[in-house]
C-alpha atoms as a printed R data frame, in Angstrom:
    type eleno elety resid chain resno       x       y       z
1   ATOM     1    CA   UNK     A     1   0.672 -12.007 -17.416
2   ATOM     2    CA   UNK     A     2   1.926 -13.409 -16.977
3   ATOM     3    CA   UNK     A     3   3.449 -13.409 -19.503
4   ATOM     4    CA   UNK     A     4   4.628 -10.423 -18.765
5   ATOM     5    CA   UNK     A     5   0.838 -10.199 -20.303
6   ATOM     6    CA   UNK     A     6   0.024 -13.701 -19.069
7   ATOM     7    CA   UNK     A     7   3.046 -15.606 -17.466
8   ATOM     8    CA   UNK     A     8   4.018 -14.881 -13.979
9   ATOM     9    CA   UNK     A     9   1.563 -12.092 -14.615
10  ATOM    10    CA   UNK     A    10  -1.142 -12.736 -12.668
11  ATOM    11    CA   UNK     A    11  -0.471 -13.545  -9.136
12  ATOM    12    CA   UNK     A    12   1.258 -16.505  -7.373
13  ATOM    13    CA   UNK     A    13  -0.354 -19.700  -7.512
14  ATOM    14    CA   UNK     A    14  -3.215 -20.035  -5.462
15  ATOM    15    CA   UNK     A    15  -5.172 -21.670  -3.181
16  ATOM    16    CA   UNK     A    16  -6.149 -24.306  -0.817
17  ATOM    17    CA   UNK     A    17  -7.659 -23.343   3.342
18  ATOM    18    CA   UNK     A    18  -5.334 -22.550   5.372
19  ATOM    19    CA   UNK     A    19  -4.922 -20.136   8.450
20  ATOM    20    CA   UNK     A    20  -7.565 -17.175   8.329
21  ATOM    21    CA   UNK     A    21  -6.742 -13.936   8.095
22  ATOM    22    CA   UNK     A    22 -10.049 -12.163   8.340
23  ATOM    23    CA   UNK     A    23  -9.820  -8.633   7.596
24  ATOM    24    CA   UNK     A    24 -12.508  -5.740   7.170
25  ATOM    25    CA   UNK     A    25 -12.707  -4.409   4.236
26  ATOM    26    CA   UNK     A    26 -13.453  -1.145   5.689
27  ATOM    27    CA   UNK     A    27  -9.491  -0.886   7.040
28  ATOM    28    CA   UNK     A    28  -8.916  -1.113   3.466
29  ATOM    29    CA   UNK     A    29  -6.758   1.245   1.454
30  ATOM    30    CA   UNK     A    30  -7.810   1.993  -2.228
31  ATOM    31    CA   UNK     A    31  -4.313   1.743  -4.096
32  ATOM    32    CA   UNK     A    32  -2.926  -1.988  -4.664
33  ATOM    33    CA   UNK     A    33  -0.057  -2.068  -2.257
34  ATOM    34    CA   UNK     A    34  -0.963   1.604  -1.014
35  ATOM    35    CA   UNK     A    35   2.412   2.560  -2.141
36  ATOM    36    CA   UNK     A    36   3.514   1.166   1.526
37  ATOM    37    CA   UNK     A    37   4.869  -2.168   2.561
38  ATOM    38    CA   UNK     A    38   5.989  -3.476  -0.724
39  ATOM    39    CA   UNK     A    39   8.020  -5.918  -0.875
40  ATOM    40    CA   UNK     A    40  11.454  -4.856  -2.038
41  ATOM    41    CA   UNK     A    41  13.734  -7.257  -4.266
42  ATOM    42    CA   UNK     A    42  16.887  -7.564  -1.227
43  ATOM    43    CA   UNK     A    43  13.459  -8.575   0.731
44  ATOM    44    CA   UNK     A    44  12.832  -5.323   2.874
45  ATOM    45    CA   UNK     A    45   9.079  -3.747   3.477
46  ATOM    46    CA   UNK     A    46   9.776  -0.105   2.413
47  ATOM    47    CA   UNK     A    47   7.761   2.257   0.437
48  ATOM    48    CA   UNK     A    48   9.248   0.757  -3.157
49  ATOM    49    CA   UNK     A    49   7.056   2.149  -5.766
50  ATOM    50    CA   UNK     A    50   7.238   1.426  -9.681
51  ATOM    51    CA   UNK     A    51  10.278   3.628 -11.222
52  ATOM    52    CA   UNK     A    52   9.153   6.676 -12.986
53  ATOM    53    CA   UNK     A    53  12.139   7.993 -14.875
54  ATOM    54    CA   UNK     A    54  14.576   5.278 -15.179
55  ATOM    55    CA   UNK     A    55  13.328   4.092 -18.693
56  ATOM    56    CA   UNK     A    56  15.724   0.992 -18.533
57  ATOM    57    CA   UNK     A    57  14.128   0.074 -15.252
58  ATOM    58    CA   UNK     A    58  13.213  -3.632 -15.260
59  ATOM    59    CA   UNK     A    59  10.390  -4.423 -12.437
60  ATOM    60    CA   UNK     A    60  10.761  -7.539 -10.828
61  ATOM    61    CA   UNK     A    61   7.783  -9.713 -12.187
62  ATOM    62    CA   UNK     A    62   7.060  -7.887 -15.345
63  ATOM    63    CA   UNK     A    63   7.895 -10.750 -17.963
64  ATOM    64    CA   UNK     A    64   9.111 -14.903 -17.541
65  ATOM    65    CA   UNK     A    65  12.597 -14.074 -17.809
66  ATOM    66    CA   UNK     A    66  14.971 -11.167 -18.291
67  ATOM    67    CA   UNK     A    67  18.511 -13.385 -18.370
68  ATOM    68    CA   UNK     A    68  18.590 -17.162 -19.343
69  ATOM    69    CA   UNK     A    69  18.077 -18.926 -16.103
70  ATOM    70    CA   UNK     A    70  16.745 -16.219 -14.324
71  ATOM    71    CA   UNK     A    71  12.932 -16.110 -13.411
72  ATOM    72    CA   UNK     A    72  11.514 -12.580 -13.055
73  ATOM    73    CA   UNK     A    73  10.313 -12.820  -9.626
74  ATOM    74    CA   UNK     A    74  11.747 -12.173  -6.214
75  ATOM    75    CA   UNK     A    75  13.259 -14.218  -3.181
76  ATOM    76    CA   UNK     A    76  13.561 -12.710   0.453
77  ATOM    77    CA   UNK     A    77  15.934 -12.550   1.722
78  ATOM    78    CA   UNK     A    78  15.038 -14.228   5.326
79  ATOM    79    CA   UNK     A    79  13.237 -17.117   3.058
80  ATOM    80    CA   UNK     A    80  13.899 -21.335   3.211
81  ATOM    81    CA   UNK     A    81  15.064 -22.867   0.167
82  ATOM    82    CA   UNK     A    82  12.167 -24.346  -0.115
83  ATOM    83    CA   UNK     A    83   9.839 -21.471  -0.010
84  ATOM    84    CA   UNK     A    84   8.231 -20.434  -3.095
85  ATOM    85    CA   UNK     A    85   9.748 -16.789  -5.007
86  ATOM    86    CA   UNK     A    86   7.624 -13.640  -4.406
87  ATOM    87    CA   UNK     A    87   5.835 -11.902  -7.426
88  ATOM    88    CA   UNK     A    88   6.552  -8.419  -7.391
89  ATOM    89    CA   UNK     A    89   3.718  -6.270  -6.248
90  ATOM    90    CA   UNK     A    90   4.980  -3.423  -8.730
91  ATOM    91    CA   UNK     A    91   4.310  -5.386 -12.075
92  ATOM    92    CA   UNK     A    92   1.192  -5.948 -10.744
93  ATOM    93    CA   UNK     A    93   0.361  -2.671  -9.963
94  ATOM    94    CA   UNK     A    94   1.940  -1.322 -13.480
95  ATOM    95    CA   UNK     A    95  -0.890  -3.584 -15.522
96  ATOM    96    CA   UNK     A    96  -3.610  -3.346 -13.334
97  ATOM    97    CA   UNK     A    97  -5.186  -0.325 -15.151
98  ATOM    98    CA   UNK     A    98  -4.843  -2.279 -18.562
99  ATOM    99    CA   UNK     A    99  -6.462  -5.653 -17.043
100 ATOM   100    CA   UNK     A   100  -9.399  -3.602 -16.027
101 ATOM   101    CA   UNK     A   101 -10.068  -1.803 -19.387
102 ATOM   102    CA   UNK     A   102  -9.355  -5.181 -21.271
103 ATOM   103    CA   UNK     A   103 -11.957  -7.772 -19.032
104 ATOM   104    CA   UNK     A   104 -15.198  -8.662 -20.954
105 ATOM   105    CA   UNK     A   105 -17.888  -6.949 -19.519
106 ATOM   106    CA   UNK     A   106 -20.422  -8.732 -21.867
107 ATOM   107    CA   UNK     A   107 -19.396 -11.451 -19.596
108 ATOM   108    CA   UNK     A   108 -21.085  -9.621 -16.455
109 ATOM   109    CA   UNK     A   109 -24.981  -9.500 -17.277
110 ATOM   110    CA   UNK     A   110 -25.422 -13.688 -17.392
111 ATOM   111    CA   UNK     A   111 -23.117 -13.539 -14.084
112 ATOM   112    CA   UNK     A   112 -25.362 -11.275 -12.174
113 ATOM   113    CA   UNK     A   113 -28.545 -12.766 -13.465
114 ATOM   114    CA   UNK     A   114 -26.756 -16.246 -12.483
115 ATOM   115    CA   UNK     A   115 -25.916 -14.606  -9.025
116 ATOM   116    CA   UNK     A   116 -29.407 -12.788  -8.563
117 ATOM   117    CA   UNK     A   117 -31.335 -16.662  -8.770
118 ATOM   118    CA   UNK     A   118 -29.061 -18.173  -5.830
119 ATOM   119    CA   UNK     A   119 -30.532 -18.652  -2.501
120 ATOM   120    CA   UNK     A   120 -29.826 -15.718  -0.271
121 ATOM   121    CA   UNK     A   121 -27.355 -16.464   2.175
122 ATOM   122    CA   UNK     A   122 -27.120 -14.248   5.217
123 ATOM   123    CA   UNK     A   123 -23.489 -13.152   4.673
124 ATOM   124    CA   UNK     A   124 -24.081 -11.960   0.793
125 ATOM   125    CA   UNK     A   125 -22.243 -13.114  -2.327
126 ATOM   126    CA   UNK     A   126 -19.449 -15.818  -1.386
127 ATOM   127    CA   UNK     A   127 -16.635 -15.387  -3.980
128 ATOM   128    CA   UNK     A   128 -13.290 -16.749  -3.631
129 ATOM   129    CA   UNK     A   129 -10.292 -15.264  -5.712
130 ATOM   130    CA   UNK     A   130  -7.781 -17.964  -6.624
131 ATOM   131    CA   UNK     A   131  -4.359 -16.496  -7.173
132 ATOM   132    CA   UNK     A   132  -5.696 -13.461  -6.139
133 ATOM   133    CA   UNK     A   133  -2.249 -11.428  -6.282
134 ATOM   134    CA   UNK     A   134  -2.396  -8.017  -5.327
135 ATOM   135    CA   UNK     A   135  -6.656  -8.399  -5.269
136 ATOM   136    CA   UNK     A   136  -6.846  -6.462  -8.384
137 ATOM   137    CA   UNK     A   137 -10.075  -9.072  -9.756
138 ATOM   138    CA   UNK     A   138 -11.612  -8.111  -6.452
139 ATOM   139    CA   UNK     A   139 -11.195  -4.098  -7.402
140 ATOM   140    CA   UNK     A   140 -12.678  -4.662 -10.528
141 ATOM   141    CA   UNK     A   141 -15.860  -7.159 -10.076
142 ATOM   142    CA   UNK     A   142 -16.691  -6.063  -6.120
143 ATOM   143    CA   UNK     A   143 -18.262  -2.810  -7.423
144 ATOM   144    CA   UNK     A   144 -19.529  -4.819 -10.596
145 ATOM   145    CA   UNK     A   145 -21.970  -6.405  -8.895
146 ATOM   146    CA   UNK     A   146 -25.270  -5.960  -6.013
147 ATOM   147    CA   UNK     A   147 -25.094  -6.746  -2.580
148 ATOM   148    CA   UNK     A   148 -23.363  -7.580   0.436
149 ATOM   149    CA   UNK     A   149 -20.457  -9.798  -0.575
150 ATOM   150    CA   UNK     A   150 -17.719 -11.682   1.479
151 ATOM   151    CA   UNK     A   151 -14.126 -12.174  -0.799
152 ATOM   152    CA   UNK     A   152 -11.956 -15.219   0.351
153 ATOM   153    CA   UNK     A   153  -8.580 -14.490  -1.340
154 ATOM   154    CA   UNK     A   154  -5.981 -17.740  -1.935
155 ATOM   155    CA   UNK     A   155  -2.402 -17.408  -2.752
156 ATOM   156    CA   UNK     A   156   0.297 -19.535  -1.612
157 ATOM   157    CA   UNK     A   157   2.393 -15.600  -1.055
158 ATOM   158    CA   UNK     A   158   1.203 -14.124   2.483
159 ATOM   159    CA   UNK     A   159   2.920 -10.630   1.416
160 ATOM   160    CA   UNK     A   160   0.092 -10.704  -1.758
161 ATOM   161    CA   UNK     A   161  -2.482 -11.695   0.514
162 ATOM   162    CA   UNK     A   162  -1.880  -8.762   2.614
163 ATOM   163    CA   UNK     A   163  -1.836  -6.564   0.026
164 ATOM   164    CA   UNK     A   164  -4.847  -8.225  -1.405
165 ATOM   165    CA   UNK     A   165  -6.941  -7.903   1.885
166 ATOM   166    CA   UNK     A   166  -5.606  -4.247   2.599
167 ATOM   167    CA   UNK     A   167  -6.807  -2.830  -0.646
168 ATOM   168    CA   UNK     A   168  -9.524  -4.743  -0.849
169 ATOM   169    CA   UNK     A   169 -12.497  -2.363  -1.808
170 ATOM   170    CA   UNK     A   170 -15.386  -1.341   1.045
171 ATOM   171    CA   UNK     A   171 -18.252  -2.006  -0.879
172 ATOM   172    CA   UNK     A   172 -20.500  -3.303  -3.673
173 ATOM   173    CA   UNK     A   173 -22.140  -1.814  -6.427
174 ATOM   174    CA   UNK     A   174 -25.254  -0.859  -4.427
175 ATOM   175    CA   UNK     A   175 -23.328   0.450  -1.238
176 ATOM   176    CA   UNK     A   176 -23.290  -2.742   0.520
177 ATOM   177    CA   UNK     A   177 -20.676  -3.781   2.926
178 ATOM   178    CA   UNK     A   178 -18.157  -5.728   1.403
179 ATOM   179    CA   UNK     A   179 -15.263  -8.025   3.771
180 ATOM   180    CA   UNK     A   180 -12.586 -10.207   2.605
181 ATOM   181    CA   UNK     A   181 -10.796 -13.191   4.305
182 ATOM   182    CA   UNK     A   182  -7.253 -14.479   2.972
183 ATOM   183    CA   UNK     A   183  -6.227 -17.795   3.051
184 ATOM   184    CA   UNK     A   184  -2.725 -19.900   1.314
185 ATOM   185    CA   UNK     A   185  -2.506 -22.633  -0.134
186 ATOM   186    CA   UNK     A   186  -1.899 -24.369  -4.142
187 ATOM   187    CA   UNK     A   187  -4.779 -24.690  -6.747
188 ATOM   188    CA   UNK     A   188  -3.403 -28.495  -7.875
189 ATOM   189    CA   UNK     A   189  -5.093 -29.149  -4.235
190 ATOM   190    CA   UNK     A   190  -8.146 -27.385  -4.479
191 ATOM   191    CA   UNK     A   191 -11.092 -29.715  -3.476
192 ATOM   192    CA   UNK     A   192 -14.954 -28.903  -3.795
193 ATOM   193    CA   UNK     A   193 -15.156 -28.957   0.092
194 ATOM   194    CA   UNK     A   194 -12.470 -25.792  -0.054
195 ATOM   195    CA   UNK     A   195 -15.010 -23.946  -2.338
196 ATOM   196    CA   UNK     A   196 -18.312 -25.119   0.024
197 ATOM   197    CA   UNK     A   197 -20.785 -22.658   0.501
198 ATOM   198    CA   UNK     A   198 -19.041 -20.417  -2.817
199 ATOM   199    CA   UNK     A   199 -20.920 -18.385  -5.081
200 ATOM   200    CA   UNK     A   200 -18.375 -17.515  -7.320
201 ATOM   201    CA   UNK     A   201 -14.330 -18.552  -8.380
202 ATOM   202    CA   UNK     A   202 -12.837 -16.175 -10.005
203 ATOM   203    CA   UNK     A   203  -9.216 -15.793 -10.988
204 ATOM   204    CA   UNK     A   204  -7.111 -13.310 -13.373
205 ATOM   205    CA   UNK     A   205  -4.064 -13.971 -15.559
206 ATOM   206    CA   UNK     A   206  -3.942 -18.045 -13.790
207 ATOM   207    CA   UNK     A   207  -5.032 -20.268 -15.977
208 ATOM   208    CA   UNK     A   208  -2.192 -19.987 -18.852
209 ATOM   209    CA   UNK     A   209   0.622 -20.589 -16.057
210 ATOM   210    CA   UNK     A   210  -1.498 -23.718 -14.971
211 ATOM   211    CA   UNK     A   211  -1.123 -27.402 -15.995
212 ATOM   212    CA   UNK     A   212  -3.684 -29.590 -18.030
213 ATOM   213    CA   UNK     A   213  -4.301 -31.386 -14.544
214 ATOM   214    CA   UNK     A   214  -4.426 -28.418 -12.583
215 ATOM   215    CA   UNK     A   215  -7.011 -26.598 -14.902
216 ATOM   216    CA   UNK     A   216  -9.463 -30.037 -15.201
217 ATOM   217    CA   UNK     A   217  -8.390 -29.645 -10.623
218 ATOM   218    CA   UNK     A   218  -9.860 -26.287 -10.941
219 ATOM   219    CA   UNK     A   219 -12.689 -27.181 -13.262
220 ATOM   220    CA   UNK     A   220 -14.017 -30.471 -10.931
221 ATOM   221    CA   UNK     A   221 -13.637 -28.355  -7.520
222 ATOM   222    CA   UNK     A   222 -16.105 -25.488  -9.281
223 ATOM   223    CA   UNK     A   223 -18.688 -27.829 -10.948
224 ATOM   224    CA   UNK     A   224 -18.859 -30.351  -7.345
225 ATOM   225    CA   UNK     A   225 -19.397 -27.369  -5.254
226 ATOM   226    CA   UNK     A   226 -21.818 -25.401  -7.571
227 ATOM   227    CA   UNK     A   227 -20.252 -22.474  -8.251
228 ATOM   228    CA   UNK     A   228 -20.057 -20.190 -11.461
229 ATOM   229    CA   UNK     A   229 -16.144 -19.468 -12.371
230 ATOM   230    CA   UNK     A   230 -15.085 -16.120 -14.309
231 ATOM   231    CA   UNK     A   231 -11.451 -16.351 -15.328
232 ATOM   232    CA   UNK     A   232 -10.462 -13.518 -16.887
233 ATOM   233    CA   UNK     A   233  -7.032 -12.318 -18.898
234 ATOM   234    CA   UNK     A   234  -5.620 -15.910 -20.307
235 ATOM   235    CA   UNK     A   235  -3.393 -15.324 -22.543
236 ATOM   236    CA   UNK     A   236  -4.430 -16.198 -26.693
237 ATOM   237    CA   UNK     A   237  -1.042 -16.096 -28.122
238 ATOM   238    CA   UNK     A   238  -1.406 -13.328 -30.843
239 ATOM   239    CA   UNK     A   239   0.202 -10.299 -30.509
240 ATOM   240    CA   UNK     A   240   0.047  -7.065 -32.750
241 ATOM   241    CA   UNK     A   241   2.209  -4.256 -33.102
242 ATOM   242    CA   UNK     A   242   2.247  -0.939 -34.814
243 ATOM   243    CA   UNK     A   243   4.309  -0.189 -36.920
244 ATOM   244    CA   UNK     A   244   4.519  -3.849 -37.859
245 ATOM   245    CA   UNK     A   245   8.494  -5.125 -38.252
246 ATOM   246    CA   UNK     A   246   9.566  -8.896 -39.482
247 ATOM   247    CA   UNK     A   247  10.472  -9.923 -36.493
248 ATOM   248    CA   UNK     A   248   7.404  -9.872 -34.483
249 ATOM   249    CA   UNK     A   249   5.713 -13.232 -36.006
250 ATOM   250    CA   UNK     A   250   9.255 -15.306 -35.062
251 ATOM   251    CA   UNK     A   251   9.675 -13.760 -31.313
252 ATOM   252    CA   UNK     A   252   5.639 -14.326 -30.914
253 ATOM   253    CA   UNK     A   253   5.817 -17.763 -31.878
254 ATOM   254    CA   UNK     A   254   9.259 -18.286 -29.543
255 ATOM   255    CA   UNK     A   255   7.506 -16.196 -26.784
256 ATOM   256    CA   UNK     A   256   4.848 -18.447 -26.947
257 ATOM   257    CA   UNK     A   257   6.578 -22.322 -26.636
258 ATOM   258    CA   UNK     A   258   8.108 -20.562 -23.682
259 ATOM   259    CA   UNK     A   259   4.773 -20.534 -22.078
260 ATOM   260    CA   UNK     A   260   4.247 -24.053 -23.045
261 ATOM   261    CA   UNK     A   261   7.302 -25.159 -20.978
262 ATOM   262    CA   UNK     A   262   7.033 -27.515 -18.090
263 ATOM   263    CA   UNK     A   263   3.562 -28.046 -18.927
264 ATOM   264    CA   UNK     A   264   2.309 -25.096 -18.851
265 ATOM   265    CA   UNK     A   265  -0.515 -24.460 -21.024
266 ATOM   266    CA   UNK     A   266   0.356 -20.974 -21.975
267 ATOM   267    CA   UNK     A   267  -1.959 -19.957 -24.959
268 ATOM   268    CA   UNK     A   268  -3.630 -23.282 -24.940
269 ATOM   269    CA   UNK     A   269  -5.423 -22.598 -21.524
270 ATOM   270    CA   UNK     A   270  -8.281 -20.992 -22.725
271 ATOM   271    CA   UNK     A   271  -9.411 -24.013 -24.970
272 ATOM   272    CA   UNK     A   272  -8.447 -26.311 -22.159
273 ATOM   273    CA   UNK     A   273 -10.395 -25.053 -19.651
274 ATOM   274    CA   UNK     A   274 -13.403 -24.779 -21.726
275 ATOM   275    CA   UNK     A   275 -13.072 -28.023 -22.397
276 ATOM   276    CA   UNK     A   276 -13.009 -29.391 -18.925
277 ATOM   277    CA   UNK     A   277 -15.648 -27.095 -17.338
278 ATOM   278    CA   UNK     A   278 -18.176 -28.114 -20.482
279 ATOM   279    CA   UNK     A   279 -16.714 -31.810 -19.994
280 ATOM   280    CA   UNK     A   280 -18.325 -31.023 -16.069
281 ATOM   281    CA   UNK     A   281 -21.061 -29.944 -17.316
282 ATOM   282    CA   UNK     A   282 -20.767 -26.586 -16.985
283 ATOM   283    CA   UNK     A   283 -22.214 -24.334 -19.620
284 ATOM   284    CA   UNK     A   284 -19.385 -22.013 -20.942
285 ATOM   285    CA   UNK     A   285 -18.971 -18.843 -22.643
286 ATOM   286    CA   UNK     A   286 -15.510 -17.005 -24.112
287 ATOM   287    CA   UNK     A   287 -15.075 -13.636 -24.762
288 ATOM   288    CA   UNK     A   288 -11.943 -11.899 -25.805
289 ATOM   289    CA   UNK     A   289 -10.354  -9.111 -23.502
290 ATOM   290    CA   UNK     A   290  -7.378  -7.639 -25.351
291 ATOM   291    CA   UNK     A   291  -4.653  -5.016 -23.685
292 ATOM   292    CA   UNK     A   292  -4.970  -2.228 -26.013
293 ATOM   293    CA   UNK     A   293  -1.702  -0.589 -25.025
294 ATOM   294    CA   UNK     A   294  -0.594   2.911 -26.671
295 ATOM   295    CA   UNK     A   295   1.135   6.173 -25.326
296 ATOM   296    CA   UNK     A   296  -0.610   6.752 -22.325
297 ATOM   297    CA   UNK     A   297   0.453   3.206 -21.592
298 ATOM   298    CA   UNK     A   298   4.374   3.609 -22.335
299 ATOM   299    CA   UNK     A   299   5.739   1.842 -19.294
300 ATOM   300    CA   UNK     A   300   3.436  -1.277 -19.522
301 ATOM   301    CA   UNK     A   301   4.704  -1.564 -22.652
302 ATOM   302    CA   UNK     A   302   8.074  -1.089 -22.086
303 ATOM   303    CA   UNK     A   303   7.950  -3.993 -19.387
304 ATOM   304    CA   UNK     A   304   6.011  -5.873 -21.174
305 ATOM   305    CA   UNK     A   305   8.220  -5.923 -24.169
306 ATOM   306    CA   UNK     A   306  11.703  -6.166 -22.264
307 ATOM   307    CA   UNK     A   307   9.667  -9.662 -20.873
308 ATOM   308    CA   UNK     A   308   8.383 -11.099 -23.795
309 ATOM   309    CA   UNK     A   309  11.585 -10.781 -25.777
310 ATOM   310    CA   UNK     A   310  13.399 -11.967 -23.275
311 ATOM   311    CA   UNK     A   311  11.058 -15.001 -23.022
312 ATOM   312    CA   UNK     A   312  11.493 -15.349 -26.565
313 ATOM   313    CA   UNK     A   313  15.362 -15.569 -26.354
314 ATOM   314    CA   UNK     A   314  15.762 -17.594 -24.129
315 ATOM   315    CA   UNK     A   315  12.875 -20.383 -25.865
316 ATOM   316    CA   UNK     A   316  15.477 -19.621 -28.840
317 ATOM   317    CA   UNK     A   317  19.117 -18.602 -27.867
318 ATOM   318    CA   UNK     A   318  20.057 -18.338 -31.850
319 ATOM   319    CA   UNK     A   319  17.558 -14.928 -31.705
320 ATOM   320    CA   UNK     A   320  19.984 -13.049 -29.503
321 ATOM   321    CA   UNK     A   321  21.655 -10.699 -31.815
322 ATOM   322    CA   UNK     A   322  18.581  -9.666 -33.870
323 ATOM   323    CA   UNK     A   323  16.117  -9.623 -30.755
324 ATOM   324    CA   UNK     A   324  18.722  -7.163 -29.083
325 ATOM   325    CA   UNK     A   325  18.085  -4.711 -31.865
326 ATOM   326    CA   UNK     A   326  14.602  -5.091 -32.119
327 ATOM   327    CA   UNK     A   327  14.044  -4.712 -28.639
328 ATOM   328    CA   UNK     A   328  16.063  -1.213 -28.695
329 ATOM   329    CA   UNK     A   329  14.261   0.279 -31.693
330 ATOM   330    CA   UNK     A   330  10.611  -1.148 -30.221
331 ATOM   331    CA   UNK     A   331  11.967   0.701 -26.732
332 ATOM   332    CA   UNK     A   332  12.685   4.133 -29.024
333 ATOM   333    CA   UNK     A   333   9.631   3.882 -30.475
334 ATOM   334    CA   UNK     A   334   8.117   3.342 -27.533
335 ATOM   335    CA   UNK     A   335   9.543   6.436 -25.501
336 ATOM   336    CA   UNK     A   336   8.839   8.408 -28.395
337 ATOM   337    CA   UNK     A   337   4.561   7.336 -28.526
338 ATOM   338    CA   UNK     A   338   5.122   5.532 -31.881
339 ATOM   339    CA   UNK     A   339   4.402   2.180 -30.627
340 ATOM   340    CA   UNK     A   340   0.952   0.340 -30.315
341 ATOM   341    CA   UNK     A   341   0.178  -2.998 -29.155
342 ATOM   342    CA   UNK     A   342  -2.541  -4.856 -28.598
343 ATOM   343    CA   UNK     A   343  -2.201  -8.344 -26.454
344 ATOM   344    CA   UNK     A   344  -4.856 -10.880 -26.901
345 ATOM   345    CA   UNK     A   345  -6.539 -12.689 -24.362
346 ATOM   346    CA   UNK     A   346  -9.457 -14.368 -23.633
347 ATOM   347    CA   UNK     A   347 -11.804 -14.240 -20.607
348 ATOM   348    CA   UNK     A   348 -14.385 -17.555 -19.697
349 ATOM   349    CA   UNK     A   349 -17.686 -17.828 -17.839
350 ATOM   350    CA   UNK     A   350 -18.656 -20.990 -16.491
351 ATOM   351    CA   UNK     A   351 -22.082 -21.441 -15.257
352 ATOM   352    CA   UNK     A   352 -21.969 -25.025 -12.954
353 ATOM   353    CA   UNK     A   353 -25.458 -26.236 -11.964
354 ATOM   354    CA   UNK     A   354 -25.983 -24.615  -8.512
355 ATOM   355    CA   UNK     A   355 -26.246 -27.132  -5.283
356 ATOM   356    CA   UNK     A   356 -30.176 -26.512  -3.425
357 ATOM   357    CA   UNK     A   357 -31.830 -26.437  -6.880
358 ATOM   358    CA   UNK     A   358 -31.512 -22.935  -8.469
359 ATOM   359    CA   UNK     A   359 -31.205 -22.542 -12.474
């Protein structure tokens, strides 16, 4: 997102047990971060909402970097030095309504039949959401799918998982109850003994801000505990925009060794993963999921441009002068509903060999 479509997009890294927070769904409010107790960037909880007339606005989390040096997240203001930076509910708020358009749903039919041939368990569906964020993956695949169901959400950021479990939705595509438990922790730990008893791993916008290691991690935890994995929104590194301009090829290609930096795998995820679930012996499946982002979508856009130029810059310092000016016209001619873009990404299925024998 992460991106501001894939980098730092997503959510915080995720996920290993820790303390419980076990919440009922049914508490739940329906709007991620409810527009109340959002983290604000001096590090209050206030009622901070994305801006709505300030088109020069920049939301904390919306891109990798706005100023060399400077990552796009946020730090509160009571934290340790060695406590991790916050992602800023608001971005993820801002892109969930594109994320939910763009995810594959060809991907859903072999998931539910996978999901209909497990052994019932008496609690429902277990499905664990790694870098869960805000629980927007939850708010999209919880009414997806048939049956009582019981979310664990992992992110190393308590504030997300609150969010997360407070918004959390009530129930499943049938009416069942759905509940949700949160728990912290980092995804280069995950073990198949964290994932025991899991029906499902899912994650959004995670795997392109992941390492090689931590993606094959991911991979081994699914496959040993038996689990299917749908990992949705990974960036592809192709970007279009109309009207085209010169420009866009050269800041695309910067944008995207940015994401490759300190081992990131940026637009390589998607092949990397497939290769390590396969090399598991899972049996995988890609599909794209592209933002398709036009009027109606004007500040996503905006953010998401002011990020990925920025990203681009600072991968290439030489680009300043020209990327300033192509930024402002891009922002004119995205005020005035000129602009479309459409951000590529891919979304992955991996169907692991079940533990107790199912197919």
């Amino acid at each position: 997102m992460t991106n501001p479509a894939t980098t730092q997009t997503g959510a915080a890294v995720p996920a290993q047990p820790g303390p419980k927070d076990v919440t009922d769904a049914t508490d739940s409010a329906t709007v991620p971060g409810a527009r109340r107790g959002i983290v604000s960037a001096e590090g209050d909880v206030s009622g901070v909402s994305v801006p709505a007339s300030d088109d020069d606005a920049v939301i904390l989390g919306a891109g990798p970097d706005f100023r060399p040096g400077e990552r796009a997240t946020l730090r509160l203001r009571d934290a340790g030095p060695d406590d991790p930076p916050r992602y800023a509910p608001e971005w993820l708020e801002l892109r969930e309504g594109a994320d939910a358009a763009a995810r594959a749903h060809d991907l859903l039919d072999p998931l539910r039949i996978r999901l209909a041939n497990l052994p019932r368990r008496a609690g429902g569906l277990a499905i664990h959401d790694i870098g869960c964020g805000t629980g927007s993956m939850g708010r999209w695949l919880a009414p997806h799918l048939d049956g009582a169901q019981h979310w664990v959400l992992h992110d190393r950021d308590p504030y997300l998982l609150h969010f997360a479990a407070v918004a959390s939705p009530r129930s499943s595509a049938d009416g069942s109850r759905v509940t949700v438990e949160t728990r912290r922790g980092d995804v280069g730990r995950l073990t198949p003994d964290a994932l025991q008893g899991a029906s499902l791993v899912t994650a959004s916008a995670l795997l392109d801000v992941l390492t090689r290691e931590e993606v094959d991690t991911l991979a081994a935890a699914c496959v040993g505990a038996g689990c299917a994995a749908l990992l949705t929104l990974s960036v592809a590194g192709r970007v279009e925009l109309t009207p085209s301009d010169p420009l866009d090829q050269e800041i695309a290609e910067a944008f995207n060794a940015h994401q490759r930096r300190s081992g990131m795998l940026g637009p390589d995820a998607i092949t990397a993963a497939a290769e390590a679930f396969s090399e598991h012996g899972a049996t995988v499946q890609v599909h794209p999921s592209p933002w398709r982002l036009g009027p109606g979508e004007s500040a996503l856009t905006a953010q998401w441009l002011r990020g990925w130029v920025a990203a681009a810059v600072e991968q290439r310092p030489e680009l300043r002068e020209r990327a300033d000016r192509y930024l402002s016209e891009r922002l004119a001619a995205c005020r005035a509903g000129e602009l479309r873009v459409v951000v590529h990404h891919s979304d992955l299925l991996a169907l692991c060999r079940p533990k107790g024998g199912a197919s």
